[in-house]
Amino acid sequence: MRLVAWQPDDLLRRLDDVVTVYGEAMGYRQELLQTRRGYIGAHVRRQGFRAVATLTTDGRLAGFGYGYTSGPGQWWHDQVRSALDDPSRDQWLSNCFEVVELHVRPAAQGHGIGARQLRALLAMADGKTVLLSTPEADEQKSRAWRLYRRFGFVDVLRHFFFPGDERAFAILGRELPLSDRPAEDAPGIVGI
Ligand SMILES: CC(C)(COP(=O)(O)OP(=O)(O)OC[C@H]1O[C@@H](n2cnc3c(N)ncnc32)[C@H](O)[C@@H]1OP(=O)(O)O)[C@@H](O)C(=O)NCCC(=O)NCCS
């Protein structure tokens, strides 16, 4: 497996694979994936865009992650902003990198790929804080939750509902930069 940094055009060239991995990882239906495809195509042009990918030795996509600078006028940013009080907005949103997607193909999960991707993405990110949203789940049973907690993410909002989505989400955040010491943020993970 090879972890690589992607420029916007690298991601666009592999957009079919990106959407496939996303769909497999999240278990989403085909029609939802087509909508998501359009969003991802637009996200790569946002300020502060950073992306990483994990490729197998024969070049297949095993996972990817990306994010960008979170700012007013972006749907996600505005939803989160409206739910926070002023001090929390200042703390979390004034200079914030949003992790928008982080996924690993199901067959490749549980081998440290997600952790390596997250570490690499956050090492490249601009900002004083990083935020992400993830569906509410049993923190002990969910791989995503265990990963984020291991990286030191704390609760910013819990049981939050985005318009048009019936699932409850948590908004999690931490300060940047990550520690230079891998053991502190992701025990057992060797740096990228
Ligand atoms: C969440 C997700 C990105 C995590 O990626 P992952 O590659 O499965 O996660 P990791 O392998 O880094 O961590 C999982 C486990 O592997 C173990 N692990 C970490 N490094 C390892 C290594 N080098 N060798 C073996 N195992 C390792 C960890 O102990 C970890 O254990 P845990 O189950 O207690 O967390 C991935 O599971 C995924 O795509 N899930 C579905 C989609 C999703 O939920 N995405 C996030 C939405 S917000």
PDB file of N, CA and C in Angstrom, residues 3-7 11 18 21-22 40 44 49-54 61-68 97-104 113-114 116-122 124 148:
ATOM      1  N   LEU A   3       0.707   5.484   0.386  1.00  0.00           N
ATOM      2  CA  LEU A   3      -0.077   6.676   0.732  1.00  0.00           C
ATOM      3  C   LEU A   3       0.448   7.848  -0.083  1.00  0.00           C
ATOM      4  N   VAL A   4      -0.433   8.529  -0.813  1.00  0.00           N
ATOM      5  CA  VAL A   4       0.010   9.647  -1.659  1.00  0.00           C
ATOM      6  C   VAL A   4      -0.842  10.880  -1.376  1.00  0.00           C
ATOM      7  N   ALA A   5      -0.226  12.051  -1.590  1.00  0.00           N
ATOM      8  CA  ALA A   5      -0.985  13.305  -1.546  1.00  0.00           C
ATOM      9  C   ALA A   5      -1.555  13.536  -2.937  1.00  0.00           C
ATOM     10  N   TRP A   6      -2.805  13.946  -3.005  1.00  0.00           N
ATOM     11  CA  TRP A   6      -3.458  14.202  -4.286  1.00  0.00           C
ATOM     12  C   TRP A   6      -3.683  15.700  -4.490  1.00  0.00           C
ATOM     13  N   GLN A   7      -3.405  16.155  -5.690  1.00  0.00           N
ATOM     14  CA  GLN A   7      -3.830  17.482  -6.122  1.00  0.00           C
ATOM     15  C   GLN A   7      -5.287  17.369  -6.604  1.00  0.00           C
ATOM     16  N   LEU A  11      -7.550  13.784  -7.965  1.00  0.00           N
ATOM     17  CA  LEU A  11      -8.812  13.235  -7.458  1.00  0.00           C
ATOM     18  C   LEU A  11      -9.851  13.169  -8.584  1.00  0.00           C
ATOM     19  N   VAL A  18     -13.231   7.003  -6.510  1.00  0.00           N
ATOM     20  CA  VAL A  18     -13.510   7.695  -5.252  1.00  0.00           C
ATOM     21  C   VAL A  18     -14.969   7.467  -4.842  1.00  0.00           C
ATOM     22  N   VAL A  21     -15.485   3.778  -3.721  1.00  0.00           N
ATOM     23  CA  VAL A  21     -14.985   3.517  -2.366  1.00  0.00           C
ATOM     24  C   VAL A  21     -15.911   4.169  -1.338  1.00  0.00           C
ATOM     25  N   TYR A  22     -16.318   5.390  -1.629  1.00  0.00           N
ATOM     26  CA  TYR A  22     -17.241   6.109  -0.741  1.00  0.00           C
ATOM     27  C   TYR A  22     -18.531   5.297  -0.550  1.00  0.00           C
ATOM     28  N   ILE A  40     -18.490  16.383  -4.826  1.00  0.00           N
ATOM     29  CA  ILE A  40     -17.045  16.147  -4.703  1.00  0.00           C
ATOM     30  C   ILE A  40     -16.305  16.884  -5.815  1.00  0.00           C
ATOM     31  N   VAL A  44     -13.214  20.069  -4.810  1.00  0.00           N
ATOM     32  CA  VAL A  44     -11.760  20.104  -5.061  1.00  0.00           C
ATOM     33  C   VAL A  44     -11.269  21.515  -5.384  1.00  0.00           C
ATOM     34  N   PHE A  49      -7.934  23.188  -0.158  1.00  0.00           N
ATOM     35  CA  PHE A  49      -8.226  21.776  -0.444  1.00  0.00           C
ATOM     36  C   PHE A  49      -6.964  20.930  -0.269  1.00  0.00           C
ATOM     37  N   ARG A  50      -7.105  19.833   0.469  1.00  0.00           N
ATOM     38  CA  ARG A  50      -6.016  18.854   0.640  1.00  0.00           C
ATOM     39  C   ARG A  50      -6.632  17.473   0.513  1.00  0.00           C
ATOM     40  N   ALA A  51      -5.892  16.569  -0.120  1.00  0.00           N
ATOM     41  CA  ALA A  51      -6.419  15.205  -0.281  1.00  0.00           C
ATOM     42  C   ALA A  51      -5.293  14.185  -0.195  1.00  0.00           C
ATOM     43  N   VAL A  52      -5.645  13.018   0.311  1.00  0.00           N
ATOM     44  CA  VAL A  52      -4.707  11.890   0.349  1.00  0.00           C
ATOM     45  C   VAL A  52      -5.424  10.657  -0.184  1.00  0.00           C
ATOM     46  N   ALA A  53      -4.623   9.729  -0.697  1.00  0.00           N
ATOM     47  CA  ALA A  53      -5.197   8.472  -1.196  1.00  0.00           C
ATOM     48  C   ALA A  53      -4.262   7.336  -0.841  1.00  0.00           C
ATOM     49  N   THR A  54      -4.835   6.156  -0.670  1.00  0.00           N
ATOM     50  CA  THR A  54      -4.043   4.947  -0.461  1.00  0.00           C
ATOM     51  C   THR A  54      -4.243   4.047  -1.670  1.00  0.00           C
ATOM     52  N   LEU A  61      -7.541   1.849  -5.803  1.00  0.00           N
ATOM     53  CA  LEU A  61      -7.786   2.784  -4.703  1.00  0.00           C
ATOM     54  C   LEU A  61      -8.325   2.017  -3.491  1.00  0.00           C
ATOM     55  N   ALA A  62      -7.566   2.053  -2.383  1.00  0.00           N
ATOM     56  CA  ALA A  62      -8.004   1.371  -1.166  1.00  0.00           C
ATOM     57  C   ALA A  62      -8.704   2.330  -0.214  1.00  0.00           C
ATOM     58  N   GLY A  63      -8.405   3.620  -0.338  1.00  0.00           N
ATOM     59  CA  GLY A  63      -9.039   4.601   0.535  1.00  0.00           C
ATOM     60  C   GLY A  63      -8.643   6.002   0.128  1.00  0.00           C
ATOM     61  N   PHE A  64      -9.347   6.965   0.681  1.00  0.00           N
ATOM     62  CA  PHE A  64      -9.025   8.364   0.387  1.00  0.00           C
ATOM     63  C   PHE A  64      -9.584   9.240   1.507  1.00  0.00           C
ATOM     64  N   GLY A  65      -9.087  10.459   1.553  1.00  0.00           N
ATOM     65  CA  GLY A  65      -9.633  11.450   2.470  1.00  0.00           C
ATOM     66  C   GLY A  65      -9.367  12.824   1.910  1.00  0.00           C
ATOM     67  N   TYR A  66     -10.269  13.752   2.184  1.00  0.00           N
ATOM     68  CA  TYR A  66      -9.992  15.123   1.770  1.00  0.00           C
ATOM     69  C   TYR A  66     -10.722  16.124   2.661  1.00  0.00           C
ATOM     70  N   GLY A  67     -10.280  17.350   2.578  1.00  0.00           N
ATOM     71  CA  GLY A  67     -10.912  18.432   3.322  1.00  0.00           C
ATOM     72  C   GLY A  67     -10.491  19.760   2.741  1.00  0.00           C
ATOM     73  N   TYR A  68     -10.998  20.837   3.339  1.00  0.00           N
ATOM     74  CA  TYR A  68     -10.649  22.181   2.881  1.00  0.00           C
ATOM     75  C   TYR A  68     -10.935  23.192   3.983  1.00  0.00           C
ATOM     76  N   PHE A  97     -10.115  23.864   9.431  1.00  0.00           N
ATOM     77  CA  PHE A  97     -10.044  22.899   8.325  1.00  0.00           C
ATOM     78  C   PHE A  97     -11.145  21.864   8.556  1.00  0.00           C
ATOM     79  N   GLU A  98     -11.969  21.631   7.548  1.00  0.00           N
ATOM     80  CA  GLU A  98     -13.011  20.605   7.662  1.00  0.00           C
ATOM     81  C   GLU A  98     -12.550  19.320   6.982  1.00  0.00           C
ATOM     82  N   VAL A  99     -12.545  18.223   7.728  1.00  0.00           N
ATOM     83  CA  VAL A  99     -12.358  16.913   7.092  1.00  0.00           C
ATOM     84  C   VAL A  99     -13.707  16.529   6.510  1.00  0.00           C
ATOM     85  N   VAL A 100     -13.800  16.526   5.195  1.00  0.00           N
ATOM     86  CA  VAL A 100     -15.088  16.325   4.533  1.00  0.00           C
ATOM     87  C   VAL A 100     -15.361  14.832   4.323  1.00  0.00           C
ATOM     88  N   GLU A 101     -14.381  14.116   3.855  1.00  0.00           N
ATOM     89  CA  GLU A 101     -14.544  12.666   3.638  1.00  0.00           C
ATOM     90  C   GLU A 101     -13.290  11.938   4.091  1.00  0.00           C
ATOM     91  N   LEU A 102     -13.495  10.754   4.672  1.00  0.00           N
ATOM     92  CA  LEU A 102     -12.386   9.859   5.033  1.00  0.00           C
ATOM     93  C   LEU A 102     -12.942   8.441   4.960  1.00  0.00           C
ATOM     94  N   HIS A 103     -12.480   7.672   4.002  1.00  0.00           N
ATOM     95  CA  HIS A 103     -13.058   6.343   3.802  1.00  0.00           C
ATOM     96  C   HIS A 103     -12.002   5.333   3.381  1.00  0.00           C
ATOM     97  N   VAL A 104     -12.248   4.107   3.789  1.00  0.00           N
ATOM     98  CA  VAL A 104     -11.399   2.992   3.406  1.00  0.00           C
ATOM     99  C   VAL A 104     -12.319   1.880   2.907  1.00  0.00           C
ATOM    100  N   ILE A 113      -4.986   1.959   7.763  1.00  0.00           N
ATOM    101  CA  ILE A 113      -5.016   2.862   6.599  1.00  0.00           C
ATOM    102  C   ILE A 113      -5.745   4.168   6.937  1.00  0.00           C
ATOM    103  N   GLY A 114      -6.879   4.037   7.615  1.00  0.00           N
ATOM    104  CA  GLY A 114      -7.638   5.238   7.977  1.00  0.00           C
ATOM    105  C   GLY A 114      -6.810   6.169   8.851  1.00  0.00           C
ATOM    106  N   ARG A 116      -3.517   6.384   9.023  1.00  0.00           N
ATOM    107  CA  ARG A 116      -2.429   6.998   8.228  1.00  0.00           C
ATOM    108  C   ARG A 116      -2.971   8.111   7.352  1.00  0.00           C
ATOM    109  N   GLN A 117      -4.138   7.872   6.769  1.00  0.00           N
ATOM    110  CA  GLN A 117      -4.737   8.911   5.911  1.00  0.00           C
ATOM    111  C   GLN A 117      -5.065  10.160   6.727  1.00  0.00           C
ATOM    112  N   LEU A 118      -5.651   9.942   7.900  1.00  0.00           N
ATOM    113  CA  LEU A 118      -6.043  11.089   8.729  1.00  0.00           C
ATOM    114  C   LEU A 118      -4.811  11.858   9.187  1.00  0.00           C
ATOM    115  N   ARG A 119      -3.793  11.126   9.623  1.00  0.00           N
ATOM    116  CA  ARG A 119      -2.561  11.794  10.076  1.00  0.00           C
ATOM    117  C   ARG A 119      -1.952  12.622   8.940  1.00  0.00           C
ATOM    118  N   ALA A 120      -1.891  12.036   7.737  1.00  0.00           N
ATOM    119  CA  ALA A 120      -1.287  12.744   6.598  1.00  0.00           C
ATOM    120  C   ALA A 120      -2.112  13.969   6.215  1.00  0.00           C
ATOM    121  N   LEU A 121      -3.425  13.809   6.210  1.00  0.00           N
ATOM    122  CA  LEU A 121      -4.309  14.918   5.830  1.00  0.00           C
ATOM    123  C   LEU A 121      -4.159  16.078   6.815  1.00  0.00           C
ATOM    124  N   LEU A 122      -4.141  15.763   8.094  1.00  0.00           N
ATOM    125  CA  LEU A 122      -4.047  16.823   9.106  1.00  0.00           C
ATOM    126  C   LEU A 122      -2.663  17.452   9.124  1.00  0.00           C
ATOM    127  N   MET A 124      -1.035  18.145   6.506  1.00  0.00           N
ATOM    128  CA  MET A 124      -1.013  19.075   5.361  1.00  0.00           C
ATOM    129  C   MET A 124      -2.002  20.219   5.523  1.00  0.00           C
ATOM    130  N   TYR A 148     -11.310   8.614  15.648  1.00  0.00           N
ATOM    131  CA  TYR A 148     -11.313  10.045  15.974  1.00  0.00           C
ATOM    132  C   TYR A 148     -10.952  10.287  17.441  1.00  0.00           C
TER     133      TYR A 148
END
